[in-house]
Short mmCIF file of C-alpha atoms and ligand atoms in Angstrom, two decimals:
data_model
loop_
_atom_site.label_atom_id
_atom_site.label_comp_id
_atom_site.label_asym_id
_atom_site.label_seq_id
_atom_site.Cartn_x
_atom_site.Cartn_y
_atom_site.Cartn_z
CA UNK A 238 -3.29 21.38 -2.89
CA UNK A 239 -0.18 20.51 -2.60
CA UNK A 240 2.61 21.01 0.22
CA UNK A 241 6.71 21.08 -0.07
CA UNK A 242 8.01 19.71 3.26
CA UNK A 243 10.51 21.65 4.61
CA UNK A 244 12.19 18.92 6.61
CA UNK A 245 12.57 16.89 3.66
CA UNK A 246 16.13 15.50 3.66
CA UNK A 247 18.66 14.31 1.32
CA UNK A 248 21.10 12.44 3.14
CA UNK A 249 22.15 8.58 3.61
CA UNK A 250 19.31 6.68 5.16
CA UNK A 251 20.03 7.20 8.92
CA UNK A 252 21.12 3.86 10.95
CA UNK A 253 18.32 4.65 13.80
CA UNK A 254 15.83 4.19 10.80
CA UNK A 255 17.22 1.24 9.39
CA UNK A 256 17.56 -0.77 12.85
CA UNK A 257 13.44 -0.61 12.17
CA UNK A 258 12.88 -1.20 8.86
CA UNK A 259 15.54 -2.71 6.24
CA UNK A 260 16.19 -3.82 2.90
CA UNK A 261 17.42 -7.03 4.50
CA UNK A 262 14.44 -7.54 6.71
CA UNK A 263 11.76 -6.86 3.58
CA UNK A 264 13.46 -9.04 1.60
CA UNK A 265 13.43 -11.93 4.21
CA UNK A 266 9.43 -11.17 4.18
CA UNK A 267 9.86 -11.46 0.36
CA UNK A 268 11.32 -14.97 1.17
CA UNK A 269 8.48 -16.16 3.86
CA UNK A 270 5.56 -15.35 1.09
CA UNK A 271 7.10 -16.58 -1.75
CA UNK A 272 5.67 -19.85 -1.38
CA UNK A 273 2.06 -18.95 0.31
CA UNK A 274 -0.93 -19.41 -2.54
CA UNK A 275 -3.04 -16.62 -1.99
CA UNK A 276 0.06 -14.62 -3.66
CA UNK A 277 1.01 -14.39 -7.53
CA UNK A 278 4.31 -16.96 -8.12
CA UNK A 279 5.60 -14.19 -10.18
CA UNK A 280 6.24 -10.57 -10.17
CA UNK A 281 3.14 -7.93 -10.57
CA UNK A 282 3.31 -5.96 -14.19
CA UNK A 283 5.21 -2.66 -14.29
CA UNK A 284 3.44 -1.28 -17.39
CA UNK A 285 4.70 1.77 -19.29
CA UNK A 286 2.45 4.08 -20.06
CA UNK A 287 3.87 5.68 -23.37
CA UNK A 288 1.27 8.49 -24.40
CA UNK A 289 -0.08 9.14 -20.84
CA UNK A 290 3.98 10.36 -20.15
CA UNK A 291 3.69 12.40 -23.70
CA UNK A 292 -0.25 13.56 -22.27
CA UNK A 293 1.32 14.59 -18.82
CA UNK A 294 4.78 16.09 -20.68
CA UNK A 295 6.97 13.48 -19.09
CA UNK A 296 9.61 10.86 -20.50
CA UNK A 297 8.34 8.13 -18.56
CA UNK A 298 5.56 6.89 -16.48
CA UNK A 299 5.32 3.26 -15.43
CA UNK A 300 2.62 1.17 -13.22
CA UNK A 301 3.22 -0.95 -11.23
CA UNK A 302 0.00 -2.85 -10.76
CA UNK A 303 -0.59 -4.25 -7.35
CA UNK A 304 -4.49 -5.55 -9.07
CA UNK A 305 -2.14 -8.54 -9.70
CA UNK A 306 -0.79 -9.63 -6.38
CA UNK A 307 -3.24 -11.49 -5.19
CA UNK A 308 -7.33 -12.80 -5.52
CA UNK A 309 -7.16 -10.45 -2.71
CA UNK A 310 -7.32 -7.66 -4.48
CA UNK A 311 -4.64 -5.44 -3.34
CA UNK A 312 -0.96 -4.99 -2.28
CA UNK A 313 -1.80 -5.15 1.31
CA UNK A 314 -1.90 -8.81 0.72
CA UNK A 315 1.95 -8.62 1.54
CA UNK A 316 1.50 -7.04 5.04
CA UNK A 317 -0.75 -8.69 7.26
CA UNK A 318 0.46 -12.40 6.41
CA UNK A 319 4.08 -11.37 7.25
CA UNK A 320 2.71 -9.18 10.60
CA UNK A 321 1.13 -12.59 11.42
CA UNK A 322 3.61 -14.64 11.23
CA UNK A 323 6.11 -13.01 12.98
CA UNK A 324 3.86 -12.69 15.91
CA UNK A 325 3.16 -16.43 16.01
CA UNK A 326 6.95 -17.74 15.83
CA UNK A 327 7.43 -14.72 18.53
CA UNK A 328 4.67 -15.85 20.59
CA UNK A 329 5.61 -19.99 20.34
CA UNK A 330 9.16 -20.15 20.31
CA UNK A 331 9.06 -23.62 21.98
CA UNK A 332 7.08 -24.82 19.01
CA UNK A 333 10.28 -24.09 16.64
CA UNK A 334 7.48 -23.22 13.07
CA UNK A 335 8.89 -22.60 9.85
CA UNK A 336 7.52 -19.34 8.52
CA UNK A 337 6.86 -20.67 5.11
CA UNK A 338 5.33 -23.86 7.00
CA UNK A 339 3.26 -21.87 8.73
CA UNK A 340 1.73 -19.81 5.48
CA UNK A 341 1.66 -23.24 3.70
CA UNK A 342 -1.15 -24.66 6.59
CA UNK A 343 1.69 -27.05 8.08
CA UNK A 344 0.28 -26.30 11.74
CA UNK A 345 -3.18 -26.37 11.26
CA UNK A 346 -4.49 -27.75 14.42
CA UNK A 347 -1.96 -26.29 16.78
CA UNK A 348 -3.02 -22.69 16.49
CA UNK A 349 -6.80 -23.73 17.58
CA UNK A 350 -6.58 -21.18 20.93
CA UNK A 351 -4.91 -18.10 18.76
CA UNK A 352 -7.31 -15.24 18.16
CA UNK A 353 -5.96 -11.99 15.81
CA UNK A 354 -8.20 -9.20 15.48
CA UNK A 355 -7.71 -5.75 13.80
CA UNK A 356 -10.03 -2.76 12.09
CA UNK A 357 -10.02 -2.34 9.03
CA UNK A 358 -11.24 -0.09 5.24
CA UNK A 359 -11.22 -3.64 3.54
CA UNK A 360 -8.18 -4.43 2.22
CA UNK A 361 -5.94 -4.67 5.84
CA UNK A 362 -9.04 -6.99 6.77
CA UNK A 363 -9.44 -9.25 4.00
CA UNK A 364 -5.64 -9.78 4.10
CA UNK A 365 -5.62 -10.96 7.70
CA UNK A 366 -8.60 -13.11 7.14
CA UNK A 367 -6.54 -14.59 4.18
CA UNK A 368 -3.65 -15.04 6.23
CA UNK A 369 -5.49 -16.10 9.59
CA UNK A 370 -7.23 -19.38 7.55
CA UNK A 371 -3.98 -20.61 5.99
CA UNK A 372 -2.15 -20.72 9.17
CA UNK A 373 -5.31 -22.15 11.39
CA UNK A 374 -5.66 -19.28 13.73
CA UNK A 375 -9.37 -17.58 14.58
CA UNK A 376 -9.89 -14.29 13.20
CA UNK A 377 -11.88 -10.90 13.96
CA UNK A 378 -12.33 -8.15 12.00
CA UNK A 379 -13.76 -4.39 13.05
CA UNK A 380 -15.45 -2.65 10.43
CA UNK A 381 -16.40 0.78 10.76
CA UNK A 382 -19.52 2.30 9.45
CA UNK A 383 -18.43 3.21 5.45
CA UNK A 384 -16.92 -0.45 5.27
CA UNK A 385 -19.45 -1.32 2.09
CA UNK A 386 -21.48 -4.97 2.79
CA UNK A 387 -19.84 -6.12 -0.88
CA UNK A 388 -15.69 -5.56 1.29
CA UNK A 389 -17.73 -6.96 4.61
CA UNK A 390 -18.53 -10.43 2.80
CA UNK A 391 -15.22 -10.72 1.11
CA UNK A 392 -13.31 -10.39 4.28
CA UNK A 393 -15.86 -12.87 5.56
CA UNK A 394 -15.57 -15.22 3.04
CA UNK A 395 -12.37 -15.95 4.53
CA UNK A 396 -13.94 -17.68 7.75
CA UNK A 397 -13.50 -14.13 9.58
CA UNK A 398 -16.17 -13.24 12.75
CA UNK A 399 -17.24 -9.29 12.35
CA UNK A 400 -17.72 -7.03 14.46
CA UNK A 401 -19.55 -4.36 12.74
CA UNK A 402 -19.62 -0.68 14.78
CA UNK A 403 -21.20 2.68 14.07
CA UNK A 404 -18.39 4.90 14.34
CA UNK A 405 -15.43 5.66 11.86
CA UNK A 406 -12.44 3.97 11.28
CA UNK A 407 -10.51 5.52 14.29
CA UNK A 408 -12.91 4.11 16.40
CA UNK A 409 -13.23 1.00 14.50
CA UNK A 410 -9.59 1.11 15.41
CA UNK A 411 -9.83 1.54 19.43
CA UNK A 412 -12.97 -0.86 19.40
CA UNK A 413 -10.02 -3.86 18.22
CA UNK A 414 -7.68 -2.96 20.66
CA UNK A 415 -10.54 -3.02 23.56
CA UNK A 416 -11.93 -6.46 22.22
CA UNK A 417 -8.24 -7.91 22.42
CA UNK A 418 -7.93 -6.54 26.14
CA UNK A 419 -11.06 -8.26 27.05
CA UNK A 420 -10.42 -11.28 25.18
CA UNK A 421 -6.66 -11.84 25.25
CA UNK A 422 -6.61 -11.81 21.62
CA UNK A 423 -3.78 -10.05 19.50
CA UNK A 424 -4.24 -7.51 17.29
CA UNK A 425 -2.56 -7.47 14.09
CA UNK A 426 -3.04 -3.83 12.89
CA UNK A 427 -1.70 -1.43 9.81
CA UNK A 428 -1.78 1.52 11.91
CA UNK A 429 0.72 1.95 15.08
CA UNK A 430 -0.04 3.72 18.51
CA UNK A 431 1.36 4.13 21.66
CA UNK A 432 3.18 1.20 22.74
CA UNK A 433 1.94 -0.66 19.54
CA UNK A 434 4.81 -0.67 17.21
CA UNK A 435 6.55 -3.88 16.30
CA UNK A 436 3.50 -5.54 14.58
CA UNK A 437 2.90 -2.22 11.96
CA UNK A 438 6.26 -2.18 11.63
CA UNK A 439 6.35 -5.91 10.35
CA UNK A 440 3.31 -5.21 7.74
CA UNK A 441 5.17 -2.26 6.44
CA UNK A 442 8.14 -4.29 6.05
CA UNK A 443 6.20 -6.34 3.94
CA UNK A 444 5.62 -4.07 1.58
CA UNK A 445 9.41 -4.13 0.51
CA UNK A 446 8.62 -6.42 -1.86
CA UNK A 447 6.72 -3.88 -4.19
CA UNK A 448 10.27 -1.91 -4.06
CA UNK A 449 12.50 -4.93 -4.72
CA UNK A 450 10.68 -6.40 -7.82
CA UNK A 451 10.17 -3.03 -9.11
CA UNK A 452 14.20 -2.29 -8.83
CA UNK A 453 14.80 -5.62 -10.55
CA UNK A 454 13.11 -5.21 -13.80
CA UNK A 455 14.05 -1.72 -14.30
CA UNK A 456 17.39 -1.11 -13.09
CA UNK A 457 18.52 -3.53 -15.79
CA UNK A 458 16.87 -1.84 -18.61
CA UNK A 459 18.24 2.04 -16.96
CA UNK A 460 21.16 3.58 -19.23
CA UNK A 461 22.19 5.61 -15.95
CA UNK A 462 21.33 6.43 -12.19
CA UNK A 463 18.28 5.91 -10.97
CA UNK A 464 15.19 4.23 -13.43
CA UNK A 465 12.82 7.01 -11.35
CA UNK A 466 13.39 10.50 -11.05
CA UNK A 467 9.88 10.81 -9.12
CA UNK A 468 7.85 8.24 -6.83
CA UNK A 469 4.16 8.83 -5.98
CA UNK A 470 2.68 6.90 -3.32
CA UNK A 471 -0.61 7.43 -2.00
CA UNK A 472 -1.38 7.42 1.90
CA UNK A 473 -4.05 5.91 4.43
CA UNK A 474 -1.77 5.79 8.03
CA UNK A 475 0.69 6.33 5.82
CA UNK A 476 2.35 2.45 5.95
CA UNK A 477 2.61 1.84 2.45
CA UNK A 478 4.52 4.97 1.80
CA UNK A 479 6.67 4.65 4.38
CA UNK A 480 7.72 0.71 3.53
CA UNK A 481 8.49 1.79 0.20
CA UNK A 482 9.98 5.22 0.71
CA UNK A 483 12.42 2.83 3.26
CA UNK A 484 13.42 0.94 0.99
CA UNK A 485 14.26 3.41 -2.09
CA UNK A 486 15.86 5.51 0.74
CA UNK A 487 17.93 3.06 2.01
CA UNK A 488 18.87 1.91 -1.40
CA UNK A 489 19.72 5.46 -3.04
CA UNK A 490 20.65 7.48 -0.32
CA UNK A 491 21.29 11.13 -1.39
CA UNK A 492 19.88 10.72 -4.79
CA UNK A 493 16.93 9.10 -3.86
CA UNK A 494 14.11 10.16 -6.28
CA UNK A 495 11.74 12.66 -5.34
CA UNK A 496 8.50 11.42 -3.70
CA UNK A 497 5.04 12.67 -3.42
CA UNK A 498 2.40 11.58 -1.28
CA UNK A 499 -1.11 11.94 -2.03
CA UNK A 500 -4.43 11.56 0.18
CA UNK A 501 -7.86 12.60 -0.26
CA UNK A 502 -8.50 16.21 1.25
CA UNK A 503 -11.29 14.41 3.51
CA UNK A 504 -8.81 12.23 5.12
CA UNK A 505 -5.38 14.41 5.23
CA UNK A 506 -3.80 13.07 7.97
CA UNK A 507 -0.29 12.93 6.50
CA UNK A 508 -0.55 16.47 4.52
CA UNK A 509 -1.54 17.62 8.24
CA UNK A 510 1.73 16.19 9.48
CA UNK A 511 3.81 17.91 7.27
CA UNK A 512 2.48 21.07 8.08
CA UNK A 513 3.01 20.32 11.73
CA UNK A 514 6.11 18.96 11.19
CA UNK A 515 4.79 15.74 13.76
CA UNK A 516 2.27 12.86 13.52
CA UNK A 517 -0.93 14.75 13.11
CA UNK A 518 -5.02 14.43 12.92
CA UNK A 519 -7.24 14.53 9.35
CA UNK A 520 -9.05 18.03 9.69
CA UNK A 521 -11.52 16.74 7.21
CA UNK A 522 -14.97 14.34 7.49
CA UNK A 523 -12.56 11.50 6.74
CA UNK A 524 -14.71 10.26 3.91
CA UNK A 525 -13.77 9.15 0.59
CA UNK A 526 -14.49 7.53 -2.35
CA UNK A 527 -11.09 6.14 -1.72
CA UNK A 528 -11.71 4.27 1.16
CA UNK A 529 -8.74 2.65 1.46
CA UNK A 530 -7.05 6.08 2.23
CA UNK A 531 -9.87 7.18 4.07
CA UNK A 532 -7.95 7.56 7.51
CA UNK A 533 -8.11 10.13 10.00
CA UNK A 534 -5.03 9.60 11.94
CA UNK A 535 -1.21 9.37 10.76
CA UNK A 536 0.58 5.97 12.31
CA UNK A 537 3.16 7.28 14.24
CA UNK A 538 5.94 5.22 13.18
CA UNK A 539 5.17 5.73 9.83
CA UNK A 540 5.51 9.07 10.22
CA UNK A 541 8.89 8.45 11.27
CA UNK A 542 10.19 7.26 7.92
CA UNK A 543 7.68 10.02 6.51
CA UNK A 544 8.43 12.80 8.15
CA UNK A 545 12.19 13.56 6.48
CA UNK A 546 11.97 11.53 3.23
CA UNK A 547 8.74 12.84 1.29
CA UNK A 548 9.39 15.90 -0.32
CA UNK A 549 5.56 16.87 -1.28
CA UNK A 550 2.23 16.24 0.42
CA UNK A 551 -0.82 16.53 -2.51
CA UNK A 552 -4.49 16.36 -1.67
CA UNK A 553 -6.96 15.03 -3.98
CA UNK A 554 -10.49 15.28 -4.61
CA UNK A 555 -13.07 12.32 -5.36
CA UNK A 556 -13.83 13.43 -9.02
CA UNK A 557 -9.80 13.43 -9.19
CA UNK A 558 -9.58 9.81 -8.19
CA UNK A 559 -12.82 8.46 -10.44
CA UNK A 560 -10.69 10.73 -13.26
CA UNK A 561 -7.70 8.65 -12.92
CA UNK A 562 -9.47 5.56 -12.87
CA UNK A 563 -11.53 6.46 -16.19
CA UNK A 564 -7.66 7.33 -17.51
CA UNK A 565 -6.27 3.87 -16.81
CA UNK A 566 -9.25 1.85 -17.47
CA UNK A 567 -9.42 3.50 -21.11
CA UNK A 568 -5.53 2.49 -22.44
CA UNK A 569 -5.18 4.14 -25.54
CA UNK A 570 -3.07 2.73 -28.46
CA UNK A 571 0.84 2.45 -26.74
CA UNK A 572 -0.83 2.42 -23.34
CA UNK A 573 -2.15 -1.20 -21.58
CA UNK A 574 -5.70 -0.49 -20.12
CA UNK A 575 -5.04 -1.19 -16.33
CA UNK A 576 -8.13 -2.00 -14.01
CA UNK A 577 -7.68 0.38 -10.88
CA UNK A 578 -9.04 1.14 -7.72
CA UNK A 579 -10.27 3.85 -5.76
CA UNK A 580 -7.69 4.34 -3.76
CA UNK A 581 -5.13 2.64 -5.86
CA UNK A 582 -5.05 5.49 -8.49
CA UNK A 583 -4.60 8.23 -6.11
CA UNK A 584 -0.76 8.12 -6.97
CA UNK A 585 -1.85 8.78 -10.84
CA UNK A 586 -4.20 11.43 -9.78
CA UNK A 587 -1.82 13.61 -7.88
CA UNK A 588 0.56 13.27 -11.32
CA UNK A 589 -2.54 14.54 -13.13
CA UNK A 590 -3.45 17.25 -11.47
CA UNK A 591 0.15 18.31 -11.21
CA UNK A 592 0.84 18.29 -15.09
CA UNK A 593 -2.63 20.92 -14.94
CA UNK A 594 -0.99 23.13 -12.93
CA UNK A 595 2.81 24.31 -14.07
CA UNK A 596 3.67 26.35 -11.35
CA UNK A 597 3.02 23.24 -8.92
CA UNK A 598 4.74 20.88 -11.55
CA UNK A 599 8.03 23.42 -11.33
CA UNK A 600 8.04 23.06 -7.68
CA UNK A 601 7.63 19.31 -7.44
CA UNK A 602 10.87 19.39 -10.75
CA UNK A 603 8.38 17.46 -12.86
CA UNK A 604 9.53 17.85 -16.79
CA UNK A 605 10.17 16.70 -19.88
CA UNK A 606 12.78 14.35 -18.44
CA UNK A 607 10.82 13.08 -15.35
CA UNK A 608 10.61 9.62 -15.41
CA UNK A 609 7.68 8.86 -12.76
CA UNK A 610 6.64 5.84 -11.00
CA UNK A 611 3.23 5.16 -9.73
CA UNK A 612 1.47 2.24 -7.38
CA UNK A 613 -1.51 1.27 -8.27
CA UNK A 614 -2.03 -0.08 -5.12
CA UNK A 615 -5.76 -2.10 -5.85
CA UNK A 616 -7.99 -3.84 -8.58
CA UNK A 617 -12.00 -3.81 -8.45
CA UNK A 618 -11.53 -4.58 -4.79
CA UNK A 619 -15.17 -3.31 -4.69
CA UNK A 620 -16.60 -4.31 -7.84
CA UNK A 621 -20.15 -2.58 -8.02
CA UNK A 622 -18.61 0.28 -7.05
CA UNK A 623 -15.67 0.32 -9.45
CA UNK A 624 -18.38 -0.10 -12.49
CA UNK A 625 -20.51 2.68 -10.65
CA UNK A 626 -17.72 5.14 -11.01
CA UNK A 627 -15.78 3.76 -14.43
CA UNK A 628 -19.01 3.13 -16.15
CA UNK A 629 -17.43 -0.57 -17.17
CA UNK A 630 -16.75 -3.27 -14.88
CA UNK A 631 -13.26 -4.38 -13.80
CA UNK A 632 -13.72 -7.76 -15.58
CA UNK A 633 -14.39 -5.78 -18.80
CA UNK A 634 -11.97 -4.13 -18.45
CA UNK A 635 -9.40 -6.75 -17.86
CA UNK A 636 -10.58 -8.70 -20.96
CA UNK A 637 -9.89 -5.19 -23.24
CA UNK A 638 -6.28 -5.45 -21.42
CA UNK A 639 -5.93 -8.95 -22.58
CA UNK A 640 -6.56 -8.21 -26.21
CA UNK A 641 -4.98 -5.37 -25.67
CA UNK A 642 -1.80 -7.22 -24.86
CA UNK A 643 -2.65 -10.02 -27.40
CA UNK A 644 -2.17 -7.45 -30.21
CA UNK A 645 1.00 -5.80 -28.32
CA UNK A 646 2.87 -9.00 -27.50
CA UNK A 647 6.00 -8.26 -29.21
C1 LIG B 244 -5.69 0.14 -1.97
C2 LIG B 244 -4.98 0.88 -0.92
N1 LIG B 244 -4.03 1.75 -1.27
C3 LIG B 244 -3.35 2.44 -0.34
C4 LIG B 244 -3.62 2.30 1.01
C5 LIG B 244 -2.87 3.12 2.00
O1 LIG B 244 -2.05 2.38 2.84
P1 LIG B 244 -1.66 2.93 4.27
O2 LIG B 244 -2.88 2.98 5.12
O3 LIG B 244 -0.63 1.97 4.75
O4 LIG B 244 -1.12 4.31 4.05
C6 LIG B 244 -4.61 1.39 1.41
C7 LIG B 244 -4.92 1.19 2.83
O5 LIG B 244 -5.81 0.46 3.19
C8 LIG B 244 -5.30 0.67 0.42
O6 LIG B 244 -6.27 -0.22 0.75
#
């Protein structure tokens, strides 16, 4: 299904946006993680995909695979630490911390009486936890009742207490921010509410970082304009969509490319927004395969970058996503095979189903000169249930990548 928003805009990004969220500010959150281990030291791949594009009747499609960012799993490994961290040198002034200090365990000891808690699918969660141990701080995590035991003990390997509740994720949600109440403890969510905007702001602004590394490697290589005619980003809250659609925004202005967000029909929260033209409710059951985009309500301030820069909402089925991930898992002979997630191939699954369906394709201006660029925003972040739905596991999969690129190196 897809959706053409009719307050998309094409204008300069507007200064009331950027006072929120900048290129400047994302790349001083670029700066902060730069040095903190749980990250790659170098740029994630931004493969190109040679006979999916000639498959899908486009000139280009690259990847840029987030399954590398981190032993985390997944891109949101650049949000929470930054969230964090900002909230601690905000909360201690007095104590005068060095963010990169802070990240690098300089203060462990002094943080002792610091609790952060959020909800989370998984990946929000396990990023916190991450975070929470290399600064020194206590951490609790909300799970809701689709969290899978396999994400539960990998956000608890990372010294995390869990509170496990029955409910979905929106509850799992207002469960956190009644625990903190209680406890005095400060939650350090994805998703923004009332009054709750400065920390989802900060994660989102972490996400620049995807943007930035992805400008530098293929600006250079662009003959002209833009290196993307088309951006696909898939949507939870909607807060990785909105810190990249920022920052191409902000960079491109007018001729920013066109971009498509994609969500599960279960959980279409954003798609819902569009149509109302305002932050709006999932009408669905809210559960997906992709769990990581399994959300029932859009963050507000997300919305607000949203709202007047996407040009197309998509929904997606299940069998969609497990589609895509057979399609990247298999590689073919010009084409690297890429280990992706359930949620992170949602991106490649709304370019799919588009290039089945030419009157949708005509609408969205996807041709034979569309260069596209897709997130895949995870790895096997849930293993068993990655080689469940691929019939191969993720490590398998890797090792075909590496002879795959053994053969390919030049
Ligand atoms: C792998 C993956 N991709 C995409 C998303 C969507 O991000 P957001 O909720 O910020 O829209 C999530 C959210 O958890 C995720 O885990």
């Amino acid at each position: 299904m897809l959706f053409s928003n009719p307050n998309a805009k094409r204008e300069a990004y507007p200064q009331s946006l950027q006072k929120i969220m900048s290129i400047k500010q994302a790349n001083e959150s670029r700066n902060w993680l730069s040095k903190w281990n749980q990250l790659s030291a170098t740029a994630t791949p931004l493969w190109d995909l040679r006979d999916l594009a000639k498959q899908l009747n486009v000139e280009k499609i690259c990847v840029k695979d987030e399954s590398y960012r981190s032993p985390l799993g997944s891109f949101k490994a650049l949000g929470a630490p930054i969230a964090l961290v900002r909230l601690i040198l905000q909360l201690f002034p007095e104590k005068n911390f060095n963010a990169q200090a802070l990240l690098a365990g300089d203060y462990q000891g002094q943080l002792g009486s610091f609790t952060a808690i959020s909800a989370t699918d998984g990946n929000h969660g396990r990023a916190l936890a991450a975070a929470a141990q290399s600064v020194g701080c206590r951490c609790v995590i909300v799970l809701h009742a689709n969290v899978s035991v396999e994400r539960e003990e990998a956000i608890a390997a990372y010294g995390a207490e869990i509170v496990r509740i029955a409910g979905n994720y929106d509850e799992s949600v207002e469960r956190a921010a009644t625990l903190a109440r209680e406890n005095q403890w400060y939650v350090v969510s994805d998703t923004s509410y009332e009054g709750y905007e400065i920390i989802p702001r900060d994660v989102m602004q972490g996400y620049g970082t995807i943007a930035a590394e992805i400008i530098e490697v293929s600006e250079a290589s662009q003959r002209e304009g833009r290196p993307f005619t088309h951006i696909f980003l898939q949507g939870g809250v909607g807060g990785m969509a909105a810190g990249l659609a920022s920052y191409f925004w902000e960079l491109y202005g007018v001729d920013r490319p066109t971009l498509v967000v994609v969500e599960p029909s279960q959980a279409d929260c954003l798609y819902q927004s569009a149509l109302n033209g305002q932050a709006s409710n999932a009408t669905g059951s809210v559960d997906s395969v992709m769990a990581g985009l399994a959300c029932g309500e859009t963050s507000p301030l997300a919305w607000k970058f949203l709202g007047e820069s996407v040009d197309h909402f998509m929904l997606i089925s299940d069998d969609d996503a497990v589609a895509a991930m057979r399609v990247l898992a298999a590689g073919s002979g010009n084409d690297v095979p890429v280990v992706g997630g359930e949620s992170g191939v949602a991106g490649l699954a709304g370019l799919i189903n588009l290039a089945g369906a030419p009157a949708d394709a005509a609408r969205v201006g996807l041709n034979k000169g569309s260069r596209v660029l897709i997130i895949n925003t995870e790895g096997a972040t849930a293993p068993s249930v990655y080689e469940e739905l691929v019939g191969e596991s993720g490590e398998s999969v890797q090792k075909r990548q590496q002879s795959w690129l053994s053969i390919h190196k030049h």
